[in-house]
């Protein structure tokens, strides 16, 4: 059974394996899938029969043993009975011999009735079975009278009446005393006796009657008769001679019942069996000799033993039965029933097992179906995302387009900043939409990181600008600081880096109501060294609890690593040799510190789980899905870093992550994408600035931004100090005679600008301001420093007061960004305003016009309207446009040599789609490039590169924004894509790629150099 | 005064087209492309669109008569229709086209027929509105156009 069960398990395992290999429902199940209960019933019945057979087998042996016992007992009894009987018969024989010897051979007879009676009485112990013996003489009818006379009586019949006349008689002459009533009774008058006598004298042997009721008792008995002959007979003698020689008959009555009773009584186990003795001389009508006529005892076992009482004519048999039924064989019964029970249990096990397996299989099937459905849902989700992002993109493009138009108009610096911010936000939103698409990729592990050079600082400025409006609105300080030791350009994935930062800062902004958010980027090695030396603690240290926290905003932060004491090490002068300069990798530690609500201790473990927020009320209060941090974690890990955080509820959180970028080669700086690398104006290089700020961390941030603009920064922590410095200078150099000479000296020492933090200014209002304004007339207005206020937010009375105090009209609003600071300073200094305009215009339609004018561009689209619109748009920027309405026409036009500078290609076209056309064009080009130079190269204005290779820039026009489409574009050899319908910004971005090495001012060179394909 | 009144009228006609969602910013871009070199650019494009779309509608009608529907073909036609519509900035028509394509993907015959009716309706409405608009609008007046553009920007900003 064990083997059987193992077999089952094995089969199950196999079938499961097959399923796991993806064979759907094709496995052959070795288990009945339904009607298990029927199989169980069948099992029970079948093994019921088996059990019964087992029982019978064992029981048969048992019965055999019982039978054997019966046989031996029966045979024993039969033999004993037979022996006893024989003994008695022999005695009767001996009596017969006695009678013949002493009655007939002696003359006169020596035996009379008395002698016989005495002798028989005294020898009766020899014949316990015989109730009595008697001798009857043969008397012929002729001799009757003589005989009656001699014996003084008449011959009587059995009915004790005088005998009628017969041929012969057999009257009893000698009788044992027990049967003396037989005297002179004619034995031949009784039916059985007569028959006996006739048979006895014919055979000369002892004969027996059939059983009958003996006279004088109720017992059944038989009569034994011996013939007595007158003379000794020779061994061979005929029956007739025998009859002639017969003198008389000796008879005895056997009381068979008592005989058997007596005999059985002597034996053990007498009580167990029922014995019957039958006379079966006539087989059809057995006469019972002993035992009751009714059947009794156990009928199942019967033993018949033949009895030989010495009379060949009479046949007797002994039948033995057990009195009680043989007891059931317990061994057989228990064996069979226990076996059956075991089999039943096994059957039940199989049954439940089968049900379980079937259930598991069904569940498995259900799971698979659900899995298929889930996968389908996942696909649907991706499609949904693609559709939705497309739908969002379209209006966003509208917004961006409008903003671009707005930026082309005359704007004040604030307006321009707002518009630029809006545009940046819009771009970020579109980026985010793409990121949502990428989330699927992250989950599938298919995300690949770019490795392009980018400017870390401008990315951070961008991120900051996204949140500047919000932080201003909330009144929180938002600041970014990148350590000087971090290289300007690094190689990595700017998009992903930006995504992580955006997410962390976005979270901080969301959860912070007061205080500050501070983003820092340091070299990982430096900060680690500091962390070690600082014995950093997460608890509140005693000293800090009392004093004001020396953080950015003066509020306590979760991680005290950013407080000034440690901070100054990080941003301090180059006390570390720049040892990482030669290393390939740049390990950066980025921290985003906020003073928000913090993360509850219990939720801290769940922070990086997708869709987990601290509790459900969080999403109600603050919105969001909680997916951002999990994406950030994935991204950081992809970039080879780790992310962690320190958070104290109600105090704030600080998120850290490390990231490993490659050091960028200096030469690749020029290849930076325009969008990733924003040139800061260098008009301010060498300008001296004094920053007045009582908070050292904040001052460091200000200094960082100003230093990026190339300014020389000095920090003082109060206005008084600034004034005292100036005052001394003014005192020293106010003598008119030395004025000119000293002027130059002063230029070196006196700041050109004085940036004053609003808080510091307000706290010093009473003392500082008055004196500051007092001094103004003394100084030379043209040369005295411009005073600019730095503020997170400012009310109009404050603004008025600031103006009155002598600050310039422009207030630099935080968060600080280098470009924004530059814009403000430009406005204040009124220098380089035109240059700035030019720079901004370059990004707009002017730039496009400069790039596209005079170019010959092929537009391929099967849709007339689209074609016309695209052509119109390109014409507007001065390009010469030719159109093709199908891929084939385009191919014909693009047959080398041709004079097109670029091609805009629709993707979805009948007959031949854009991919196919591009592939063919590229094939033609590569064929042509392999051929030796021919006269085709002399053609003016062709898409011939300087290196002598054909490469026509082909841009896909598509309404799809799915990345897959973009990938396919790349694969088929396209250089980029623009979304359809045309939008100035995207067109600019796409075109800029090809012509950006061609600055707009170099218009004279353009016709020759603009044919540069992509590097 | 009269000119002012007319300007106002044109303005309101135009604004209503945007506000009611018949047109989107693409139309503005089209107008942007119109200059002295191309004084009737918008009208030209719109005319082109109508001749094109009328042909496409006829094609689609023929395709819809054949049963069972050839969804691939329908999708193809509708893609072209949608492309044209989005090029001129016919927002409502384009939206209906998108829905039609969804139905095609789902192989929903009744949906296709129902939505096509709507496509035709929107198409006809827009045609009527644009015709009126072009009748009143002296589109060759550059000055006028600039004014219009300003107003549109304000609208879009709203």
PDB file of N, CA, C and O in Angstrom, chain A residues 660-720:
ATOM      1  N   UNK A 660      26.352  57.318  -7.716  1.00  0.00           N
ATOM      2  CA  UNK A 660      27.697  57.278  -8.313  1.00  0.00           C
ATOM      3  C   UNK A 660      27.609  57.721  -9.755  1.00  0.00           C
ATOM      4  O   UNK A 660      26.940  57.086 -10.566  1.00  0.00           O
ATOM      5  N   UNK A 661      28.239  58.828 -10.047  1.00  0.00           N
ATOM      6  CA  UNK A 661      28.294  59.299 -11.433  1.00  0.00           C
ATOM      7  C   UNK A 661      29.716  59.119 -11.948  1.00  0.00           C
ATOM      8  O   UNK A 661      30.665  59.024 -11.165  1.00  0.00           O
ATOM      9  N   UNK A 662      29.816  59.107 -13.254  1.00  0.00           N
ATOM     10  CA  UNK A 662      31.146  59.053 -13.838  1.00  0.00           C
ATOM     11  C   UNK A 662      31.655  60.469 -14.023  1.00  0.00           C
ATOM     12  O   UNK A 662      30.879  61.393 -14.274  1.00  0.00           O
ATOM     13  N   UNK A 663      32.945  60.603 -13.902  1.00  0.00           N
ATOM     14  CA  UNK A 663      33.529  61.912 -14.133  1.00  0.00           C
ATOM     15  C   UNK A 663      33.492  62.187 -15.625  1.00  0.00           C
ATOM     16  O   UNK A 663      33.747  61.300 -16.442  1.00  0.00           O
ATOM     17  N   UNK A 664      33.133  63.368 -15.958  1.00  0.00           N
ATOM     18  CA  UNK A 664      32.992  63.679 -17.377  1.00  0.00           C
ATOM     19  C   UNK A 664      34.314  64.159 -17.932  1.00  0.00           C
ATOM     20  O   UNK A 664      35.092  64.821 -17.259  1.00  0.00           O
ATOM     21  N   UNK A 665      34.547  63.820 -19.168  1.00  0.00           N
ATOM     22  CA  UNK A 665      35.723  64.345 -19.848  1.00  0.00           C
ATOM     23  C   UNK A 665      35.498  65.823 -20.119  1.00  0.00           C
ATOM     24  O   UNK A 665      34.389  66.242 -20.449  1.00  0.00           O
ATOM     25  N   UNK A 666      36.539  66.588 -20.027  1.00  0.00           N
ATOM     26  CA  UNK A 666      36.382  68.029 -20.218  1.00  0.00           C
ATOM     27  C   UNK A 666      35.879  68.351 -21.622  1.00  0.00           C
ATOM     28  O   UNK A 666      35.086  69.248 -21.839  1.00  0.00           O
ATOM     29  N   UNK A 667      36.335  67.561 -22.558  1.00  0.00           N
ATOM     30  CA  UNK A 667      36.035  67.883 -23.950  1.00  0.00           C
ATOM     31  C   UNK A 667      34.567  67.684 -24.286  1.00  0.00           C
ATOM     32  O   UNK A 667      34.080  68.216 -25.275  1.00  0.00           O
ATOM     33  N   UNK A 668      33.867  66.886 -23.515  1.00  0.00           N
ATOM     34  CA  UNK A 668      32.486  66.602 -23.871  1.00  0.00           C
ATOM     35  C   UNK A 668      31.526  67.679 -23.401  1.00  0.00           C
ATOM     36  O   UNK A 668      30.344  67.608 -23.676  1.00  0.00           O
ATOM     37  N   UNK A 669      32.069  68.644 -22.675  1.00  0.00           N
ATOM     38  CA  UNK A 669      31.180  69.672 -22.140  1.00  0.00           C
ATOM     39  C   UNK A 669      30.398  70.353 -23.253  1.00  0.00           C
ATOM     40  O   UNK A 669      29.214  70.631 -23.121  1.00  0.00           O
ATOM     41  N   UNK A 670      31.061  70.536 -24.354  1.00  0.00           N
ATOM     42  CA  UNK A 670      30.400  71.271 -25.434  1.00  0.00           C
ATOM     43  C   UNK A 670      29.262  70.476 -26.051  1.00  0.00           C
ATOM     44  O   UNK A 670      28.419  71.027 -26.744  1.00  0.00           O
ATOM     45  N   UNK A 671      29.236  69.150 -25.817  1.00  0.00           N
ATOM     46  CA  UNK A 671      28.179  68.337 -26.410  1.00  0.00           C
ATOM     47  C   UNK A 671      26.908  68.314 -25.589  1.00  0.00           C
ATOM     48  O   UNK A 671      25.962  67.620 -25.921  1.00  0.00           O
ATOM     49  N   UNK A 672      26.941  69.026 -24.503  1.00  0.00           N
ATOM     50  CA  UNK A 672      25.769  68.978 -23.626  1.00  0.00           C
ATOM     51  C   UNK A 672      24.506  69.386 -24.362  1.00  0.00           C
ATOM     52  O   UNK A 672      24.524  70.283 -25.204  1.00  0.00           O
ATOM     53  N   UNK A 673      23.463  68.714 -24.031  1.00  0.00           N
ATOM     54  CA  UNK A 673      22.187  69.115 -24.603  1.00  0.00           C
ATOM     55  C   UNK A 673      21.816  70.474 -24.056  1.00  0.00           C
ATOM     56  O   UNK A 673      22.059  70.766 -22.886  1.00  0.00           O
ATOM     57  N   UNK A 674      21.205  71.244 -24.875  1.00  0.00           N
ATOM     58  CA  UNK A 674      20.841  72.598 -24.453  1.00  0.00           C
ATOM     59  C   UNK A 674      19.945  72.588 -23.219  1.00  0.00           C
ATOM     60  O   UNK A 674      20.094  73.371 -22.306  1.00  0.00           O
ATOM     61  N   UNK A 675      19.029  71.651 -23.228  1.00  0.00           N
ATOM     62  CA  UNK A 675      18.050  71.654 -22.146  1.00  0.00           C
ATOM     63  C   UNK A 675      18.686  71.273 -20.818  1.00  0.00           C
ATOM     64  O   UNK A 675      18.142  71.537 -19.768  1.00  0.00           O
ATOM     65  N   UNK A 676      19.824  70.568 -20.894  1.00  0.00           N
ATOM     66  CA  UNK A 676      20.411  70.098 -19.653  1.00  0.00           C
ATOM     67  C   UNK A 676      21.514  71.030 -19.169  1.00  0.00           C
ATOM     68  O   UNK A 676      22.029  70.892 -18.095  1.00  0.00           O
ATOM     69  N   UNK A 677      21.872  71.898 -19.991  1.00  0.00           N
ATOM     70  CA  UNK A 677      23.029  72.701 -19.641  1.00  0.00           C
ATOM     71  C   UNK A 677      22.723  74.139 -19.986  1.00  0.00           C
ATOM     72  O   UNK A 677      22.624  74.534 -21.144  1.00  0.00           O
ATOM     73  N   UNK A 678      22.578  74.913 -18.964  1.00  0.00           N
ATOM     74  CA  UNK A 678      22.189  76.293 -19.192  1.00  0.00           C
ATOM     75  C   UNK A 678      23.390  77.184 -18.890  1.00  0.00           C
ATOM     76  O   UNK A 678      23.939  77.144 -17.790  1.00  0.00           O
ATOM     77  N   UNK A 679      23.742  77.905 -19.863  1.00  0.00           N
ATOM     78  CA  UNK A 679      24.877  78.796 -19.649  1.00  0.00           C
ATOM     79  C   UNK A 679      24.478  79.945 -18.746  1.00  0.00           C
ATOM     80  O   UNK A 679      23.467  80.607 -18.964  1.00  0.00           O
ATOM     81  N   UNK A 680      25.274  80.150 -17.727  1.00  0.00           N
ATOM     82  CA  UNK A 680      25.002  81.294 -16.867  1.00  0.00           C
ATOM     83  C   UNK A 680      25.746  82.486 -17.457  1.00  0.00           C
ATOM     84  O   UNK A 680      26.849  82.336 -17.994  1.00  0.00           O
ATOM     85  N   UNK A 681      25.132  83.629 -17.378  1.00  0.00           N
ATOM     86  CA  UNK A 681      25.819  84.800 -17.927  1.00  0.00           C
ATOM     87  C   UNK A 681      27.103  85.059 -17.151  1.00  0.00           C
ATOM     88  O   UNK A 681      27.174  84.823 -15.940  1.00  0.00           O
ATOM     89  N   UNK A 682      28.112  85.494 -17.845  1.00  0.00           N
ATOM     90  CA  UNK A 682      29.369  85.728 -17.146  1.00  0.00           C
ATOM     91  C   UNK A 682      29.655  87.219 -16.961  1.00  0.00           C
ATOM     92  O   UNK A 682      30.770  87.628 -16.719  1.00  0.00           O
ATOM     93  N   UNK A 683      28.573  87.988 -17.056  1.00  0.00           N
ATOM     94  CA  UNK A 683      28.738  89.428 -16.934  1.00  0.00           C
ATOM     95  C   UNK A 683      29.124  89.847 -15.519  1.00  0.00           C
ATOM     96  O   UNK A 683      29.567  90.965 -15.299  1.00  0.00           O
ATOM     97  N   UNK A 684      28.939  88.934 -14.578  1.00  0.00           N
ATOM     98  CA  UNK A 684      29.129  89.333 -13.177  1.00  0.00           C
ATOM     99  C   UNK A 684      30.468  88.880 -12.621  1.00  0.00           C
ATOM    100  O   UNK A 684      30.740  89.049 -11.456  1.00  0.00           O
ATOM    101  N   UNK A 685      31.252  88.265 -13.476  1.00  0.00           N
ATOM    102  CA  UNK A 685      32.515  87.723 -12.982  1.00  0.00           C
ATOM    103  C   UNK A 685      33.349  88.836 -12.353  1.00  0.00           C
ATOM    104  O   UNK A 685      33.516  89.912 -12.935  1.00  0.00           O
ATOM    105  N   UNK A 686      33.827  88.536 -11.172  1.00  0.00           N
ATOM    106  CA  UNK A 686      34.701  89.472 -10.509  1.00  0.00           C
ATOM    107  C   UNK A 686      33.988  90.516  -9.682  1.00  0.00           C
ATOM    108  O   UNK A 686      34.618  91.297  -8.979  1.00  0.00           O
ATOM    109  N   UNK A 687      32.690  90.524  -9.753  1.00  0.00           N
ATOM    110  CA  UNK A 687      31.919  91.483  -8.963  1.00  0.00           C
ATOM    111  C   UNK A 687      32.060  91.146  -7.481  1.00  0.00           C
ATOM    112  O   UNK A 687      32.043  89.973  -7.106  1.00  0.00           O
ATOM    113  N   UNK A 688      32.185  92.152  -6.681  1.00  0.00           N
ATOM    114  CA  UNK A 688      32.345  91.888  -5.244  1.00  0.00           C
ATOM    115  C   UNK A 688      31.009  92.071  -4.545  1.00  0.00           C
ATOM    116  O   UNK A 688      30.309  93.047  -4.765  1.00  0.00           O
ATOM    117  N   UNK A 689      30.692  91.129  -3.735  1.00  0.00           N
ATOM    118  CA  UNK A 689      29.395  91.147  -3.066  1.00  0.00           C
ATOM    119  C   UNK A 689      29.606  90.904  -1.588  1.00  0.00           C
ATOM    120  O   UNK A 689      30.417  90.059  -1.202  1.00  0.00           O
ATOM    121  N   UNK A 690      28.890  91.634  -0.816  1.00  0.00           N
ATOM    122  CA  UNK A 690      28.881  91.340   0.618  1.00  0.00           C
ATOM    123  C   UNK A 690      27.481  90.870   0.980  1.00  0.00           C
ATOM    124  O   UNK A 690      26.489  91.519   0.644  1.00  0.00           O
ATOM    125  N   UNK A 691      27.443  89.755   1.610  1.00  0.00           N
ATOM    126  CA  UNK A 691      26.148  89.202   2.016  1.00  0.00           C
ATOM    127  C   UNK A 691      25.996  89.421   3.503  1.00  0.00           C
ATOM    128  O   UNK A 691      26.887  89.079   4.284  1.00  0.00           O
ATOM    129  N   UNK A 692      24.889  90.014   3.840  1.00  0.00           N
ATOM    130  CA  UNK A 692      24.642  90.257   5.253  1.00  0.00           C
ATOM    131  C   UNK A 692      23.590  89.274   5.711  1.00  0.00           C
ATOM    132  O   UNK A 692      22.440  89.320   5.284  1.00  0.00           O
ATOM    133  N   UNK A 693      24.013  88.368   6.539  1.00  0.00           N
ATOM    134  CA  UNK A 693      23.069  87.336   6.983  1.00  0.00           C
ATOM    135  C   UNK A 693      23.527  86.816   8.324  1.00  0.00           C
ATOM    136  O   UNK A 693      24.696  86.515   8.523  1.00  0.00           O
ATOM    137  N   UNK A 694      22.613  86.739   9.234  1.00  0.00           N
ATOM    138  CA  UNK A 694      22.981  86.285  10.565  1.00  0.00           C
ATOM    139  C   UNK A 694      23.027  84.756  10.637  1.00  0.00           C
ATOM    140  O   UNK A 694      23.517  84.205  11.603  1.00  0.00           O
ATOM    141  N   UNK A 695      22.454  84.115   9.657  1.00  0.00           N
ATOM    142  CA  UNK A 695      22.440  82.651   9.718  1.00  0.00           C
ATOM    143  C   UNK A 695      23.493  82.106   8.766  1.00  0.00           C
ATOM    144  O   UNK A 695      23.406  82.277   7.548  1.00  0.00           O
ATOM    145  N   UNK A 696      24.474  81.454   9.325  1.00  0.00           N
ATOM    146  CA  UNK A 696      25.616  81.057   8.488  1.00  0.00           C
ATOM    147  C   UNK A 696      25.246  80.081   7.370  1.00  0.00           C
ATOM    148  O   UNK A 696      25.780  80.174   6.276  1.00  0.00           O
ATOM    149  N   UNK A 697      24.336  79.157   7.643  1.00  0.00           N
ATOM    150  CA  UNK A 697      24.000  78.174   6.620  1.00  0.00           C
ATOM    151  C   UNK A 697      23.348  78.862   5.436  1.00  0.00           C
ATOM    152  O   UNK A 697      23.683  78.620   4.278  1.00  0.00           O
ATOM    153  N   UNK A 698      22.432  79.767   5.738  1.00  0.00           N
ATOM    154  CA  UNK A 698      21.726  80.474   4.694  1.00  0.00           C
ATOM    155  C   UNK A 698      22.699  81.332   3.904  1.00  0.00           C
ATOM    156  O   UNK A 698      22.650  81.409   2.675  1.00  0.00           O
ATOM    157  N   UNK A 699      23.602  81.914   4.622  1.00  0.00           N
ATOM    158  CA  UNK A 699      24.606  82.750   3.956  1.00  0.00           C
ATOM    159  C   UNK A 699      25.460  81.910   3.022  1.00  0.00           C
ATOM    160  O   UNK A 699      25.801  82.333   1.916  1.00  0.00           O
ATOM    161  N   UNK A 700      25.761  80.688   3.461  1.00  0.00           N
ATOM    162  CA  UNK A 700      26.565  79.807   2.620  1.00  0.00           C
ATOM    163  C   UNK A 700      25.831  79.485   1.337  1.00  0.00           C
ATOM    164  O   UNK A 700      26.434  79.401   0.261  1.00  0.00           O
ATOM    165  N   UNK A 701      24.531  79.294   1.440  1.00  0.00           N
ATOM    166  CA  UNK A 701      23.733  79.006   0.247  1.00  0.00           C
ATOM    167  C   UNK A 701      23.786  80.193  -0.703  1.00  0.00           C
ATOM    168  O   UNK A 701      24.014  80.047  -1.908  1.00  0.00           O
ATOM    169  N   UNK A 702      23.620  81.373  -0.155  1.00  0.00           N
ATOM    170  CA  UNK A 702      23.668  82.575  -0.989  1.00  0.00           C
ATOM    171  C   UNK A 702      25.023  82.697  -1.654  1.00  0.00           C
ATOM    172  O   UNK A 702      25.130  82.966  -2.855  1.00  0.00           O
ATOM    173  N   UNK A 703      26.027  82.418  -0.860  1.00  0.00           N
ATOM    174  CA  UNK A 703      27.373  82.538  -1.412  1.00  0.00           C
ATOM    175  C   UNK A 703      27.561  81.543  -2.552  1.00  0.00           C
ATOM    176  O   UNK A 703      28.169  81.841  -3.568  1.00  0.00           O
ATOM    177  N   UNK A 704      27.016  80.339  -2.357  1.00  0.00           N
ATOM    178  CA  UNK A 704      27.152  79.299  -3.383  1.00  0.00           C
ATOM    179  C   UNK A 704      26.605  79.794  -4.721  1.00  0.00           C
ATOM    180  O   UNK A 704      27.251  79.690  -5.767  1.00  0.00           O
ATOM    181  N   UNK A 705      25.417  80.385  -4.672  1.00  0.00           N
ATOM    182  CA  UNK A 705      24.810  80.837  -5.925  1.00  0.00           C
ATOM    183  C   UNK A 705      25.591  81.991  -6.531  1.00  0.00           C
ATOM    184  O   UNK A 705      25.786  82.055  -7.747  1.00  0.00           O
ATOM    185  N   UNK A 706      26.042  82.880  -5.691  1.00  0.00           N
ATOM    186  CA  UNK A 706      26.758  84.035  -6.210  1.00  0.00           C
ATOM    187  C   UNK A 706      28.100  83.629  -6.779  1.00  0.00           C
ATOM    188  O   UNK A 706      28.528  84.132  -7.819  1.00  0.00           O
ATOM    189  N   UNK A 707      28.720  82.657  -6.132  1.00  0.00           N
ATOM    190  CA  UNK A 707      30.017  82.202  -6.625  1.00  0.00           C
ATOM    191  C   UNK A 707      29.869  81.537  -7.978  1.00  0.00           C
ATOM    192  O   UNK A 707      30.776  81.575  -8.796  1.00  0.00           O
ATOM    193  N   UNK A 708      28.722  80.908  -8.188  1.00  0.00           N
ATOM    194  CA  UNK A 708      28.497  80.302  -9.489  1.00  0.00           C
ATOM    195  C   UNK A 708      28.476  81.361 -10.590  1.00  0.00           C
ATOM    196  O   UNK A 708      28.780  81.070 -11.742  1.00  0.00           O
ATOM    197  N   UNK A 709      28.062  82.537 -10.208  1.00  0.00           N
ATOM    198  CA  UNK A 709      28.038  83.623 -11.189  1.00  0.00           C
ATOM    199  C   UNK A 709      29.411  84.289 -11.302  1.00  0.00           C
ATOM    200  O   UNK A 709      29.565  85.298 -11.989  1.00  0.00           O
ATOM    201  N   UNK A 710      30.351  83.752 -10.580  1.00  0.00           N
ATOM    202  CA  UNK A 710      31.708  84.253 -10.685  1.00  0.00           C
ATOM    203  C   UNK A 710      31.996  85.441  -9.783  1.00  0.00           C
ATOM    204  O   UNK A 710      32.980  86.151  -9.958  1.00  0.00           O
ATOM    205  N   UNK A 711      31.138  85.667  -8.816  1.00  0.00           N
ATOM    206  CA  UNK A 711      31.328  86.844  -7.966  1.00  0.00           C
ATOM    207  C   UNK A 711      32.233  86.497  -6.794  1.00  0.00           C
ATOM    208  O   UNK A 711      32.398  85.343  -6.417  1.00  0.00           O
ATOM    209  N   UNK A 712      32.778  87.526  -6.238  1.00  0.00           N
ATOM    210  CA  UNK A 712      33.602  87.367  -5.042  1.00  0.00           C
ATOM    211  C   UNK A 712      32.712  87.706  -3.855  1.00  0.00           C
ATOM    212  O   UNK A 712      32.153  88.788  -3.785  1.00  0.00           O
ATOM    213  N   UNK A 713      32.569  86.770  -2.958  1.00  0.00           N
ATOM    214  CA  UNK A 713      31.550  86.925  -1.921  1.00  0.00           C
ATOM    215  C   UNK A 713      32.210  87.047  -0.560  1.00  0.00           C
ATOM    216  O   UNK A 713      33.180  86.363  -0.252  1.00  0.00           O
ATOM    217  N   UNK A 714      31.642  87.946   0.198  1.00  0.00           N
ATOM    218  CA  UNK A 714      32.100  88.097   1.580  1.00  0.00           C
ATOM    219  C   UNK A 714      30.858  88.043   2.450  1.00  0.00           C
ATOM    220  O   UNK A 714      29.820  88.592   2.102  1.00  0.00           O
ATOM    221  N   UNK A 715      30.984  87.375   3.567  1.00  0.00           N
ATOM    222  CA  UNK A 715      29.801  87.239   4.413  1.00  0.00           C
ATOM    223  C   UNK A 715      30.043  87.966   5.720  1.00  0.00           C
ATOM    224  O   UNK A 715      31.088  87.801   6.372  1.00  0.00           O
ATOM    225  N   UNK A 716      29.086  88.759   6.098  1.00  0.00           N
ATOM    226  CA  UNK A 716      29.113  89.345   7.446  1.00  0.00           C
ATOM    227  C   UNK A 716      27.784  89.011   8.081  1.00  0.00           C
ATOM    228  O   UNK A 716      26.796  88.782   7.383  1.00  0.00           O
ATOM    229  N   UNK A 717      27.797  88.942   9.402  1.00  0.00           N
ATOM    230  CA  UNK A 717      26.547  88.472   9.983  1.00  0.00           C
ATOM    231  C   UNK A 717      25.664  89.580  10.533  1.00  0.00           C
ATOM    232  O   UNK A 717      24.632  89.312  11.104  1.00  0.00           O
ATOM    233  N   UNK A 718      26.057  90.822  10.382  1.00  0.00           N
ATOM    234  CA  UNK A 718      25.116  91.879  10.754  1.00  0.00           C
ATOM    235  C   UNK A 718      25.391  93.120   9.915  1.00  0.00           C
ATOM    236  O   UNK A 718      26.470  93.268   9.348  1.00  0.00           O
ATOM    237  N   UNK A 719      24.378  93.946   9.877  1.00  0.00           N
ATOM    238  CA  UNK A 719      24.517  95.172   9.099  1.00  0.00           C
ATOM    239  C   UNK A 719      25.576  96.072   9.710  1.00  0.00           C
ATOM    240  O   UNK A 719      26.361  96.710   9.001  1.00  0.00           O
ATOM    241  N   UNK A 720      25.628  96.036  11.010  1.00  0.00           N
ATOM    242  CA  UNK A 720      26.610  96.875  11.674  1.00  0.00           C
ATOM    243  C   UNK A 720      28.013  96.577  11.172  1.00  0.00           C
ATOM    244  O   UNK A 720      28.811  97.482  10.902  1.00  0.00           O
TER     245      UNK A 720
END
